[in-house]
CSV table of C-alpha atoms and ligand atoms in Angstrom, one decimal:
chain,number,residue,atom,x,y,z
A,1,MET,CA,63.9,-32.6,61.9
A,2,LEU,CA,64.1,-35.6,59.6
A,3,LYS,CA,62.6,-34.8,56.1
A,4,LEU,CA,61.9,-37.5,53.5
A,5,TYR,CA,60.5,-37.2,49.9
A,6,ASN,CA,57.3,-39.2,49.6
A,7,SER,CA,56.5,-40.4,46.1
A,8,LEU,CA,52.7,-40.5,46.9
A,9,SER,CA,52.4,-36.7,47.9
A,10,ARG,CA,55.3,-35.8,45.6
A,11,LYS,CA,56.8,-33.7,48.4
A,12,LYS,CA,59.4,-33.6,51.0
A,13,GLU,CA,57.6,-34.2,54.3
A,14,GLU,CA,58.5,-34.1,57.9
A,15,PHE,CA,58.8,-37.8,59.0
A,16,LYS,CA,56.3,-38.7,61.5
A,17,PRO,CA,56.1,-42.5,62.2
A,18,TYR,CA,52.9,-44.2,63.4
A,19,SER,CA,55.0,-45.1,66.5
A,20,GLU,CA,58.6,-44.9,67.9
A,21,LYS,CA,59.3,-48.3,66.3
A,22,VAL,CA,59.5,-47.6,62.7
A,23,ALA,CA,57.7,-50.1,60.4
A,24,MET,CA,59.6,-50.3,57.1
A,25,TYR,CA,59.2,-52.6,54.2
A,26,THR,CA,61.6,-53.3,51.3
A,27,CYS,CA,60.8,-55.2,48.1
A,28,GLY,CA,63.4,-57.8,48.0
A,29,PRO,CA,65.3,-59.6,45.2
A,30,THR,CA,63.7,-62.0,42.8
A,31,VAL,CA,66.3,-64.9,43.3
A,32,TYR,CA,66.6,-66.4,39.8
A,33,TYR,CA,70.0,-64.9,38.8
A,34,TYR,CA,73.1,-63.0,40.1
A,35,PRO,CA,72.1,-59.6,41.6
A,36,HIS,CA,73.9,-56.8,39.7
A,37,ILE,CA,75.2,-53.5,41.1
A,38,GLY,CA,72.0,-51.7,40.1
A,39,ASN,CA,70.1,-54.0,42.4
A,40,MET,CA,72.6,-53.3,45.1
A,41,ARG,CA,72.1,-49.6,44.7
A,42,ALA,CA,68.4,-50.4,45.7
A,43,TYR,CA,69.6,-52.2,48.9
A,44,LEU,CA,72.2,-49.6,49.7
A,45,PHE,CA,69.4,-47.1,49.6
A,46,MET,CA,67.5,-49.3,52.1
A,47,ASP,CA,70.6,-49.4,54.3
A,48,ASN,CA,70.9,-45.6,54.0
A,49,ILE,CA,67.4,-45.1,55.3
A,50,ARG,CA,67.7,-47.6,58.0
A,51,ARG,CA,71.0,-46.0,59.3
A,52,VAL,CA,69.7,-42.5,59.2
A,53,LEU,CA,66.6,-43.5,61.1
A,54,LYS,CA,68.8,-45.2,63.8
A,55,TYR,CA,71.2,-42.1,63.9
A,56,ASN,CA,67.9,-40.1,64.7
A,57,GLY,CA,67.3,-42.4,67.6
A,58,TYR,CA,64.5,-44.5,66.1
A,59,GLU,CA,64.2,-48.2,66.7
A,60,LEU,CA,63.2,-50.3,63.6
A,61,ASN,CA,61.1,-53.1,62.6
A,62,GLY,CA,62.1,-53.7,59.0
A,63,VAL,CA,60.9,-56.5,56.7
A,64,MET,CA,62.1,-57.7,53.2
A,65,ASN,CA,60.7,-60.4,51.0
A,66,ILE,CA,62.6,-62.8,48.8
A,67,THR,CA,60.6,-63.7,45.7
A,68,ASP,CA,61.1,-67.2,45.1
A,69,VAL,CA,57.8,-67.8,43.2
A,70,GLY,CA,55.3,-66.0,41.0
A,71,HIS,CA,57.3,-63.2,39.4
A,72,LEU,CA,56.5,-63.6,35.8
A,73,THR,CA,59.0,-62.3,33.1
A,74,SER,CA,56.9,-59.1,32.8
A,75,ASP,CA,56.0,-57.2,35.9
A,76,ALA,CA,52.5,-56.9,34.4
A,77,ASP,CA,52.0,-60.7,34.8
A,78,GLU,CA,52.8,-62.1,31.5
A,79,GLY,CA,55.2,-64.7,30.4
A,80,GLU,CA,56.6,-67.5,32.6
A,81,ASP,CA,57.6,-67.6,36.2
A,82,LYS,CA,61.2,-66.4,36.2
A,83,MET,CA,62.1,-69.1,38.7
A,84,LEU,CA,60.9,-71.6,36.2
A,85,VAL,CA,62.9,-70.2,33.4
A,86,ALA,CA,66.1,-70.4,35.6
A,87,SER,CA,65.3,-73.9,36.7
A,88,GLN,CA,65.1,-74.9,32.9
A,89,ARG,CA,68.2,-72.9,32.0
A,90,GLU,CA,70.2,-74.5,35.0
A,91,LYS,CA,68.6,-77.8,35.0
A,92,LYS,CA,67.9,-77.4,38.7
A,93,SER,CA,64.8,-77.4,40.8
A,94,PRO,CA,63.2,-73.9,41.5
A,95,TRP,CA,63.9,-74.8,45.2
A,96,GLU,CA,67.8,-75.2,44.5
A,97,ILE,CA,67.8,-72.1,42.3
A,98,ALA,CA,66.1,-70.0,45.0
A,99,LYS,CA,68.6,-71.3,47.7
A,100,PHE,CA,71.6,-70.7,45.5
A,101,TYR,CA,70.7,-67.2,44.6
A,102,THR,CA,69.4,-66.3,47.9
A,103,ASP,CA,73.0,-67.2,49.3
A,104,VAL,CA,74.7,-65.2,46.6
A,105,PHE,CA,72.5,-62.1,47.6
A,106,MET,CA,73.1,-62.5,51.2
A,107,LYS,CA,76.9,-62.6,50.7
A,108,ASP,CA,76.7,-59.6,48.5
A,109,VAL,CA,74.8,-57.5,51.0
A,110,LYS,CA,77.3,-58.6,53.6
A,111,LYS,CA,80.1,-57.4,51.4
A,112,LEU,CA,78.4,-54.0,51.3
A,113,ASN,CA,77.9,-54.0,55.0
A,114,ILE,CA,74.3,-53.6,54.5
A,115,ASP,CA,72.1,-53.1,57.6
A,116,LEU,CA,69.6,-56.0,57.1
A,117,PRO,CA,66.0,-55.8,58.1
A,118,GLU,CA,64.9,-57.5,61.1
A,119,HIS,CA,62.8,-60.0,59.1
A,120,ILE,CA,63.6,-61.6,55.8
A,121,CYS,CA,60.9,-63.8,54.4
A,122,PRO,CA,60.6,-65.8,51.3
A,123,ALA,CA,57.2,-65.9,49.4
A,124,THR,CA,57.0,-69.5,49.7
A,125,GLU,CA,56.9,-69.5,53.5
A,126,VAL,CA,53.7,-67.4,53.5
A,127,ILE,CA,51.5,-69.3,51.2
A,128,PRO,CA,48.6,-69.8,53.9
A,129,GLU,CA,48.9,-66.0,54.7
A,130,ILE,CA,48.7,-65.3,51.0
A,131,ILE,CA,45.5,-67.6,50.4
A,132,GLU,CA,43.9,-65.9,53.4
A,133,PHE,CA,44.6,-62.5,51.9
A,134,VAL,CA,43.1,-63.4,48.6
A,135,SER,CA,40.2,-65.0,50.1
A,136,GLU,CA,39.4,-61.8,52.0
A,137,LEU,CA,39.7,-59.7,48.9
A,138,LEU,CA,37.2,-62.1,47.1
A,139,LYS,CA,34.9,-61.8,50.1
A,140,LYS,CA,34.9,-58.0,49.9
A,141,GLY,CA,34.2,-57.9,46.3
A,142,TYR,CA,37.6,-56.7,45.2
A,143,ALA,CA,38.6,-59.8,43.3
A,144,TYR,CA,37.0,-62.4,41.1
A,145,GLU,CA,37.9,-65.9,39.6
A,146,THR,CA,38.3,-66.9,36.1
A,147,SER,CA,39.4,-70.1,34.6
A,148,LYS,CA,43.1,-68.9,34.9
A,149,GLY,CA,43.1,-67.6,38.4
A,150,ILE,CA,42.1,-64.9,40.9
A,151,TYR,CA,42.3,-61.3,39.7
A,152,PHE,CA,42.0,-58.0,41.5
A,153,ASP,CA,39.4,-55.7,39.9
A,154,ILE,CA,41.0,-52.5,39.6
A,155,SER,CA,37.8,-50.6,38.8
A,156,LYS,CA,36.5,-51.4,42.4
A,157,PHE,CA,39.5,-49.4,43.9
A,158,LYS,CA,39.0,-45.9,43.2
A,159,ASP,CA,42.4,-44.7,44.2
A,160,TYR,CA,44.1,-47.2,41.6
A,161,GLY,CA,47.0,-45.3,39.9
A,162,LYS,CA,47.6,-42.6,42.6
A,163,LEU,CA,51.3,-43.4,42.9
A,164,GLY,CA,52.0,-43.0,39.3
A,165,GLY,CA,49.7,-40.0,39.2
A,166,MET,CA,47.7,-41.7,36.6
A,167,ASN,CA,43.9,-41.9,37.1
A,168,LEU,CA,41.7,-45.0,36.7
A,169,GLU,CA,40.3,-43.9,33.3
A,170,ASP,CA,43.8,-43.3,31.8
A,171,LYS,CA,44.9,-46.6,33.2
A,172,LEU,CA,41.9,-48.4,31.8
A,173,ALA,CA,42.1,-46.7,28.4
A,174,GLY,CA,45.9,-47.0,28.3
A,175,ALA,CA,46.2,-50.7,28.9
A,176,ARG,CA,47.0,-52.7,25.9
A,177,ILE,CA,44.4,-54.9,24.4
A,178,ASP,CA,44.5,-58.0,26.4
A,179,VAL,CA,43.5,-61.2,24.9
A,180,ASP,CA,42.1,-62.6,28.1
A,181,GLU,CA,38.5,-62.0,27.6
A,182,GLU,CA,37.5,-63.3,30.9
A,183,LYS,CA,39.2,-60.3,32.7
A,184,ARG,CA,36.9,-57.5,33.6
A,185,ASN,CA,39.5,-54.9,32.9
A,186,PRO,CA,42.8,-55.3,30.9
A,187,ALA,CA,45.0,-54.1,33.8
A,188,ASP,CA,43.4,-56.4,36.4
A,189,PHE,CA,46.2,-58.3,37.9
A,190,THR,CA,46.8,-61.7,39.2
A,191,LEU,CA,46.5,-62.6,42.9
A,192,TRP,CA,46.5,-66.2,42.5
A,193,ILE,CA,47.4,-68.3,39.3
A,194,LYS,CA,45.8,-71.7,38.6
A,195,ALA,CA,48.8,-74.2,37.9
A,196,PRO,CA,48.8,-76.5,35.0
A,197,LYS,CA,49.7,-80.1,36.2
A,198,GLU,CA,53.3,-79.9,35.0
A,199,HIS,CA,54.0,-76.7,36.9
A,200,ILE,CA,56.7,-77.6,39.6
A,201,MET,CA,55.8,-75.0,42.2
A,202,GLN,CA,52.1,-75.3,43.2
A,203,TRP,CA,49.9,-75.4,46.4
A,204,GLN,CA,46.5,-76.5,47.5
A,205,SER,CA,44.0,-73.5,47.6
A,206,PRO,CA,40.3,-73.0,47.7
A,207,TRP,CA,40.6,-72.5,44.0
A,208,GLY,CA,42.5,-75.8,43.2
A,209,MET,CA,46.3,-76.2,42.8
A,210,GLY,CA,48.2,-73.0,42.0
A,211,TYR,CA,50.8,-70.4,43.1
A,212,PRO,CA,50.5,-66.7,44.1
A,213,GLY,CA,51.0,-63.7,41.8
A,214,TRP,CA,54.0,-61.6,42.5
A,215,HIS,CA,52.4,-58.4,43.9
A,216,ILE,CA,50.4,-60.2,46.5
A,217,GLU,CA,53.5,-61.7,48.4
A,218,CYS,CA,54.6,-58.1,49.4
A,219,SER,CA,51.2,-57.2,50.7
A,220,ALA,CA,50.8,-60.5,52.7
A,221,ILE,CA,54.4,-60.4,54.2
A,222,GLY,CA,53.9,-56.7,55.0
A,223,LYS,CA,50.8,-57.6,56.8
A,224,LYS,CA,52.2,-60.6,58.6
A,225,TYR,CA,55.1,-58.6,60.3
A,226,LEU,CA,54.0,-55.0,60.3
A,227,LYS,CA,50.2,-55.2,60.4
A,228,ASP,CA,48.2,-52.4,58.6
A,229,GLU,CA,50.5,-49.5,59.5
A,230,ILE,CA,53.6,-49.1,57.5
A,231,ASP,CA,55.7,-46.0,57.9
A,232,ILE,CA,58.1,-46.4,54.8
A,233,HIS,CA,58.0,-48.6,51.8
A,234,THR,CA,61.1,-48.7,49.5
A,235,GLY,CA,61.9,-50.0,46.1
A,236,GLY,CA,63.3,-49.0,42.7
A,237,VAL,CA,61.5,-46.5,40.5
A,238,ASP,CA,60.6,-49.4,38.0
A,239,HIS,CA,58.3,-50.8,40.7
A,240,LYS,CA,56.2,-47.5,40.9
A,241,PRO,CA,53.7,-47.9,38.0
A,242,ILE,CA,52.7,-51.5,38.4
A,243,HIS,CA,54.0,-53.6,41.4
A,244,HIS,CA,53.5,-50.7,43.9
A,245,GLU,CA,50.3,-49.5,42.5
A,246,ASN,CA,49.1,-53.1,42.9
A,247,GLU,CA,50.4,-53.3,46.5
A,248,ILE,CA,48.6,-50.3,47.3
A,249,ALA,CA,45.3,-51.5,45.8
A,250,GLN,CA,45.6,-55.0,47.5
A,251,SER,CA,46.6,-53.7,51.1
A,252,ASP,CA,44.4,-50.6,51.2
A,253,ALA,CA,41.3,-52.4,49.9
A,254,LEU,CA,41.8,-55.2,52.5
A,255,GLU,CA,42.3,-52.9,55.5
A,256,GLY,CA,39.9,-50.1,54.3
A,257,HIS,CA,42.5,-47.4,54.8
A,258,GLN,CA,45.9,-46.3,53.6
A,259,VAL,CA,48.5,-48.7,54.9
A,260,VAL,CA,51.8,-47.2,53.7
A,261,LYS,CA,52.4,-43.6,54.7
A,262,ASN,CA,55.6,-42.9,52.9
A,263,TRP,CA,56.7,-44.4,49.5
A,264,MET,CA,60.3,-44.0,48.5
A,265,HIS,CA,62.0,-44.9,45.3
A,266,ILE,CA,65.5,-45.1,44.2
A,267,GLU,CA,66.4,-43.9,40.8
A,268,PHE,CA,68.2,-46.2,38.4
A,269,LEU,CA,71.9,-46.8,38.2
A,270,GLN,CA,73.0,-46.5,34.6
A,271,VAL,CA,76.1,-47.9,33.1
A,272,ASP,CA,78.3,-45.8,30.7
A,273,GLY,CA,75.3,-43.4,30.4
A,274,GLY,CA,72.9,-46.1,29.4
A,275,LYS,CA,70.8,-49.0,30.7
A,276,MET,CA,72.6,-52.2,31.8
A,277,SER,CA,71.8,-54.8,29.4
A,278,LYS,CA,72.9,-58.3,28.4
A,279,SER,CA,73.4,-57.2,24.6
A,280,LEU,CA,75.7,-54.4,25.8
A,281,ASN,CA,77.5,-56.8,28.1
A,282,ASN,CA,77.6,-54.2,30.8
A,283,ILE,CA,75.9,-56.0,33.7
A,284,TYR,CA,78.1,-56.0,36.5
A,285,THR,CA,78.0,-57.8,39.7
A,286,LEU,CA,80.0,-57.2,42.8
A,287,ALA,CA,82.2,-60.3,41.9
A,288,ASP,CA,83.0,-58.5,38.7
A,289,LEU,CA,84.1,-55.4,40.6
A,290,LYS,CA,86.2,-57.6,42.9
A,291,GLU,CA,88.0,-59.1,40.0
A,292,LYS,CA,89.1,-55.5,38.9
A,293,GLY,CA,90.3,-54.8,42.4
A,294,PHE,CA,87.3,-53.1,44.0
A,295,GLU,CA,85.9,-53.9,47.4
A,296,GLY,CA,82.3,-53.5,48.4
A,297,GLU,CA,82.9,-50.4,50.3
A,298,ASP,CA,84.4,-48.8,47.3
A,299,PHE,CA,81.1,-49.3,45.6
A,300,ARG,CA,79.4,-48.0,49.0
A,301,TYR,CA,81.3,-44.9,48.6
A,302,PHE,CA,80.3,-44.5,45.0
A,303,TYR,CA,76.7,-44.8,46.2
A,304,PHE,CA,77.1,-41.8,48.4
A,305,MET,CA,78.4,-39.7,45.5
A,306,ALA,CA,74.9,-39.1,44.1
A,307,HIS,CA,71.5,-38.4,45.6
A,308,TYR,CA,69.2,-41.4,45.5
A,309,SER,CA,66.6,-39.5,43.6
A,310,LYS,CA,68.9,-38.9,40.6
A,311,GLN,CA,70.0,-41.5,38.1
A,312,GLN,CA,73.7,-42.3,38.9
A,313,ASN,CA,76.0,-43.2,36.1
A,314,PHE,CA,78.4,-46.1,36.8
A,315,THR,CA,81.9,-46.0,35.2
A,316,PHE,CA,85.1,-47.6,36.1
A,317,ASP,CA,86.6,-44.2,36.4
A,318,ALA,CA,84.1,-43.0,38.9
A,319,LEU,CA,84.5,-46.2,40.9
A,320,THR,CA,88.3,-45.6,40.9
A,321,SER,CA,87.8,-42.2,42.1
A,322,ALA,CA,85.6,-43.5,44.9
A,323,LYS,CA,88.2,-46.0,45.9
A,324,ASN,CA,90.9,-43.4,46.0
A,325,SER,CA,88.7,-41.0,48.1
A,326,LEU,CA,87.9,-43.7,50.5
A,327,LYS,CA,91.6,-44.5,50.9
A,328,THR,CA,92.5,-40.9,51.5
A,329,LEU,CA,89.6,-40.5,53.9
A,330,LYS,CA,90.8,-43.5,55.9
A,331,ASN,CA,94.5,-42.1,56.1
A,332,LEU,CA,93.2,-38.8,57.2
A,333,ALA,CA,91.2,-40.7,59.8
A,334,THR,CA,94.3,-42.4,61.2
A,335,GLU,CA,96.1,-39.0,61.4
A,336,HIS,CA,93.2,-37.6,63.5
A,337,LYS,CA,93.2,-40.7,65.7
A,338,ASN,CA,97.0,-40.4,66.5
A,339,SER,CA,96.6,-36.5,67.3
A,340,ASP,CA,96.5,-35.5,70.8
A,341,ALA,CA,95.1,-32.1,69.9
A,342,ARG,CA,91.4,-31.3,70.8
A,343,LEU,CA,88.6,-29.4,69.2
A,344,SER,CA,86.3,-27.1,71.0
A,345,GLU,CA,82.8,-28.1,71.8
A,346,GLU,CA,81.6,-25.3,69.4
A,347,GLU,CA,83.7,-26.7,66.5
A,348,LEU,CA,82.5,-30.2,67.2
A,349,LYS,CA,78.9,-29.1,67.4
A,350,GLY,CA,79.2,-27.3,64.2
A,351,PHE,CA,80.3,-30.4,62.3
A,352,GLU,CA,77.7,-32.6,64.0
A,353,ASP,CA,74.9,-30.3,63.2
A,354,GLU,CA,75.9,-29.9,59.5
A,355,PHE,CA,76.1,-33.6,59.1
A,356,LEU,CA,72.8,-34.1,60.8
A,357,ASN,CA,71.2,-31.5,58.8
A,358,ALA,CA,72.6,-33.1,55.4
A,359,ILE,CA,71.4,-36.6,56.2
A,360,ASN,CA,68.0,-35.3,57.6
A,361,ASP,CA,67.5,-33.4,54.3
A,362,ASP,CA,66.1,-36.4,52.5
A,363,LEU,CA,69.4,-38.3,52.8
A,364,ASN,CA,71.6,-35.8,51.1
A,365,MET,CA,74.6,-38.1,51.2
A,366,PRO,CA,76.9,-36.0,48.8
A,367,LEU,CA,76.4,-33.0,51.2
A,368,ALA,CA,77.1,-35.4,54.3
A,369,LEU,CA,80.3,-36.6,52.7
A,370,ALA,CA,81.3,-32.9,52.0
A,371,VAL,CA,81.0,-32.3,55.7
A,372,VAL,CA,83.2,-35.3,56.6
A,373,TRP,CA,85.8,-33.9,54.2
A,374,LYS,CA,85.8,-30.5,55.7
A,375,MET,CA,86.2,-31.9,59.1
A,376,LEU,CA,88.9,-34.3,58.2
A,377,ARG,CA,90.9,-31.7,56.2
A,378,GLY,CA,90.8,-29.3,59.0
A,379,LYS,CA,93.0,-29.4,62.3
A,380,LYS,CA,93.9,-33.0,63.2
A,381,SER,CA,92.3,-34.0,66.5
A,382,LYS,CA,91.2,-37.0,68.4
A,383,ASP,CA,87.7,-35.4,68.9
A,384,ALA,CA,87.2,-35.3,65.2
A,385,TYR,CA,88.1,-39.0,65.0
A,386,GLY,CA,85.5,-39.7,67.7
A,387,LEU,CA,82.8,-37.8,65.7
A,388,LEU,CA,83.8,-39.5,62.5
A,389,MET,CA,83.1,-42.8,64.1
A,390,LYS,CA,79.7,-41.5,65.1
A,391,PHE,CA,79.1,-40.5,61.5
A,392,ASN,CA,80.2,-43.8,60.5
A,393,LYS,CA,77.0,-45.3,61.9
A,394,VAL,CA,75.5,-43.8,58.8
A,395,LEU,CA,78.4,-44.2,56.4
A,396,GLY,CA,79.1,-47.8,57.3
A,397,PHE,CA,82.8,-48.1,56.2
A,398,ASN,CA,85.2,-50.6,57.7
A,399,PHE,CA,87.6,-48.5,59.8
A,400,ASP,CA,90.0,-51.1,61.1
A,401,GLU,CA,90.4,-49.1,64.1
A,402,GLU,CA,86.8,-48.9,64.8
A,403,THR,CA,86.4,-49.0,68.5
A,404,ILE,CA,84.2,-51.7,70.1
A,405,PRO,CA,81.1,-50.0,71.7
A,406,GLN,CA,81.0,-49.7,75.6
A,407,GLU,CA,77.7,-51.7,75.5
A,408,VAL,CA,79.5,-54.7,73.9
A,409,LEU,CA,82.5,-54.5,76.2
A,410,GLU,CA,80.3,-54.7,79.3
A,411,LEU,CA,78.1,-57.4,77.8
A,412,ALA,CA,81.3,-59.4,77.2
A,413,LYS,CA,82.6,-58.8,80.6
A,414,LEU,CA,79.2,-60.1,82.1
A,415,ARG,CA,79.4,-63.1,79.7
A,416,TRP,CA,82.8,-64.0,81.0
A,417,GLN,CA,81.7,-63.7,84.6
A,418,ALA,CA,78.6,-65.9,83.9
A,419,LYS,CA,80.9,-68.4,82.3
A,420,SER,CA,83.3,-68.5,85.3
A,421,GLU,CA,80.1,-69.1,87.5
A,422,LYS,CA,79.2,-71.9,85.1
A,423,ASP,CA,75.8,-70.1,84.3
A,424,TRP,CA,75.7,-71.4,80.8
A,425,ALA,CA,72.2,-70.3,80.0
A,426,ARG,CA,72.9,-66.7,80.9
A,427,ALA,CA,76.4,-66.8,79.0
A,428,ASP,CA,74.5,-68.0,75.9
A,429,ASP,CA,72.0,-65.3,76.3
A,430,LEU,CA,74.6,-62.6,76.5
A,431,ARG,CA,76.4,-64.0,73.5
A,432,GLN,CA,73.2,-63.6,71.7
A,433,LYS,CA,72.9,-60.1,72.7
A,434,ILE,CA,76.4,-59.3,71.6
A,435,THR,CA,75.7,-61.0,68.2
A,436,ASN,CA,72.6,-59.0,67.9
A,437,LEU,CA,74.8,-55.9,68.1
A,438,GLY,CA,77.0,-57.1,65.3
A,439,PHE,CA,80.0,-58.6,67.3
A,440,ALA,CA,81.3,-62.0,67.9
A,441,VAL,CA,83.2,-63.1,71.0
A,442,LYS,CA,85.9,-65.8,70.7
A,443,ASP,CA,87.2,-67.5,73.9
A,444,SER,CA,90.5,-68.8,74.6
A,445,LYS,CA,92.3,-69.9,77.7
A,446,GLU,CA,93.6,-66.5,78.5
A,447,GLY,CA,90.3,-64.7,77.9
A,448,TYR,CA,88.3,-63.6,75.0
A,449,THR,CA,88.4,-61.4,71.8
A,450,ILE,CA,85.8,-59.3,70.3
A,451,ASN,CA,85.4,-58.9,66.7
A,452,LYS,CA,82.9,-57.2,64.3
A,453,ILE,CA,80.8,-59.6,62.4
B,1,AMP,P1,64.4,-57.6,41.3
B,1,AMP,O1,65.4,-58.6,41.9
B,1,AMP,O2,64.6,-57.5,39.6
B,1,AMP,O3,63.1,-57.5,41.7
B,1,AMP,O4,65.1,-56.1,41.6
B,1,AMP,C1,65.5,-55.9,42.9
B,1,AMP,C2,65.6,-54.4,43.3
B,1,AMP,O5,66.5,-53.8,42.3
B,1,AMP,C3,64.3,-53.7,42.9
B,1,AMP,O6,64.0,-52.8,44.0
B,1,AMP,C4,64.6,-53.1,41.7
B,1,AMP,O7,63.8,-51.8,41.5
B,1,AMP,C5,66.0,-52.5,41.9
B,1,AMP,N1,66.8,-52.4,40.5
B,1,AMP,C6,66.7,-53.1,39.4
B,1,AMP,N2,67.6,-52.4,38.5
B,1,AMP,C7,68.1,-51.3,39.1
B,1,AMP,C8,69.0,-50.3,38.7
B,1,AMP,N3,69.6,-50.4,37.4
B,1,AMP,N4,69.3,-49.3,39.5
B,1,AMP,C9,68.7,-49.3,40.7
B,1,AMP,N5,67.8,-50.2,41.3
B,1,AMP,C10,67.6,-51.3,40.4
B,2,ZN,ZN1,57.2,-55.6,46.6
């Protein structure tokens, strides 16, 4: 039985999706700068959940947004659009900034072998859906217009603050004095911002030219791809008190019922025991780690060393120890692969059950790794290697020797046959199927080779 901690109920719960195909939403990056390894911990967390769900036999419908407009310098809608700040800093258009940093992000997640969601959607691609969403909220009386834009009226949504465990009165009383006298409540947040003429990113709307607030993009993108039933929504703990409260308010108000069943949050990655910050010069990217001789999968191993609900402290010593462990683990794996000895069914089942119990206990990856070590340090056998390859569907390391799945081998055979019969359409279709499974076929005169993408 898979159990996951739900930030909403503050309990570990048995995972029961709305349907067999799990609908999962992840708050994606704001593409205004290089992602750091703290951000990457959040996407490894997404990967971790996705792989564990697949290991349990679920199919997935995953969605992640790319924030390329509307995220102001403070999450509580103050300051300037981060994209514009970057655009001034780098003397490029916000579109160029978004493209550049989206590419960097995609390369980084690839280096970490992150299992990406089925849909990745930039905010600027769903402006009509956002406008529609805001219009509906206005119609239902949850939103109102001021000279600055359209705001969500939090006093109309009785559950506001339920994720952070704060009731509405506390939230209203606790909000700092807002200078905007047009707002009904200080903590009301922006759905749509009316743009001054010189603002570069703006779109036509029923309320004049403007651009969306940050929170609404996630609700609109979630609705577009996952409708009104989302099984799991992930993000970093920093998103809990504002961004995710606001997402809940918007989506649940629109649909008239709870949209997200299970909220899951990853605790922060600390560096040298403290926050990553520019002034301490300790914000590291994957490129910085590479420069010091560390690969993406070394950081992936490091991620597994702590539970996601605990802060994890990054030091180069800890990363070095992760790197060394991974190297030893791979060497042991090769020894198992080359052994002709066998393990009994019972022994294998023992390891398999222990591993499954660990990952299904709210993703206890440190314990899952301990099971892997116990197995690899035991009697060398081909069977243990086979089981390790199965576990690796969750771990996601690059074992050079990783075997190509039977399904891919068969598809490649059929494709070769289709080609020899000059049935190009079928051959292309089969190639696509192989690509979807994460492999690439390369043809030569003699035949074809298959590689992992
Ligand atoms: P952003 O691009 O700033 O919206 O952040 C992308 C993701 O990274 C969000 O889910 C954040 O919660 C998460 N995040 C930011 N800093 C850290 C950190 N130090 N540790 C873990 N997650 C983080
Ligand atoms: Zn979001």
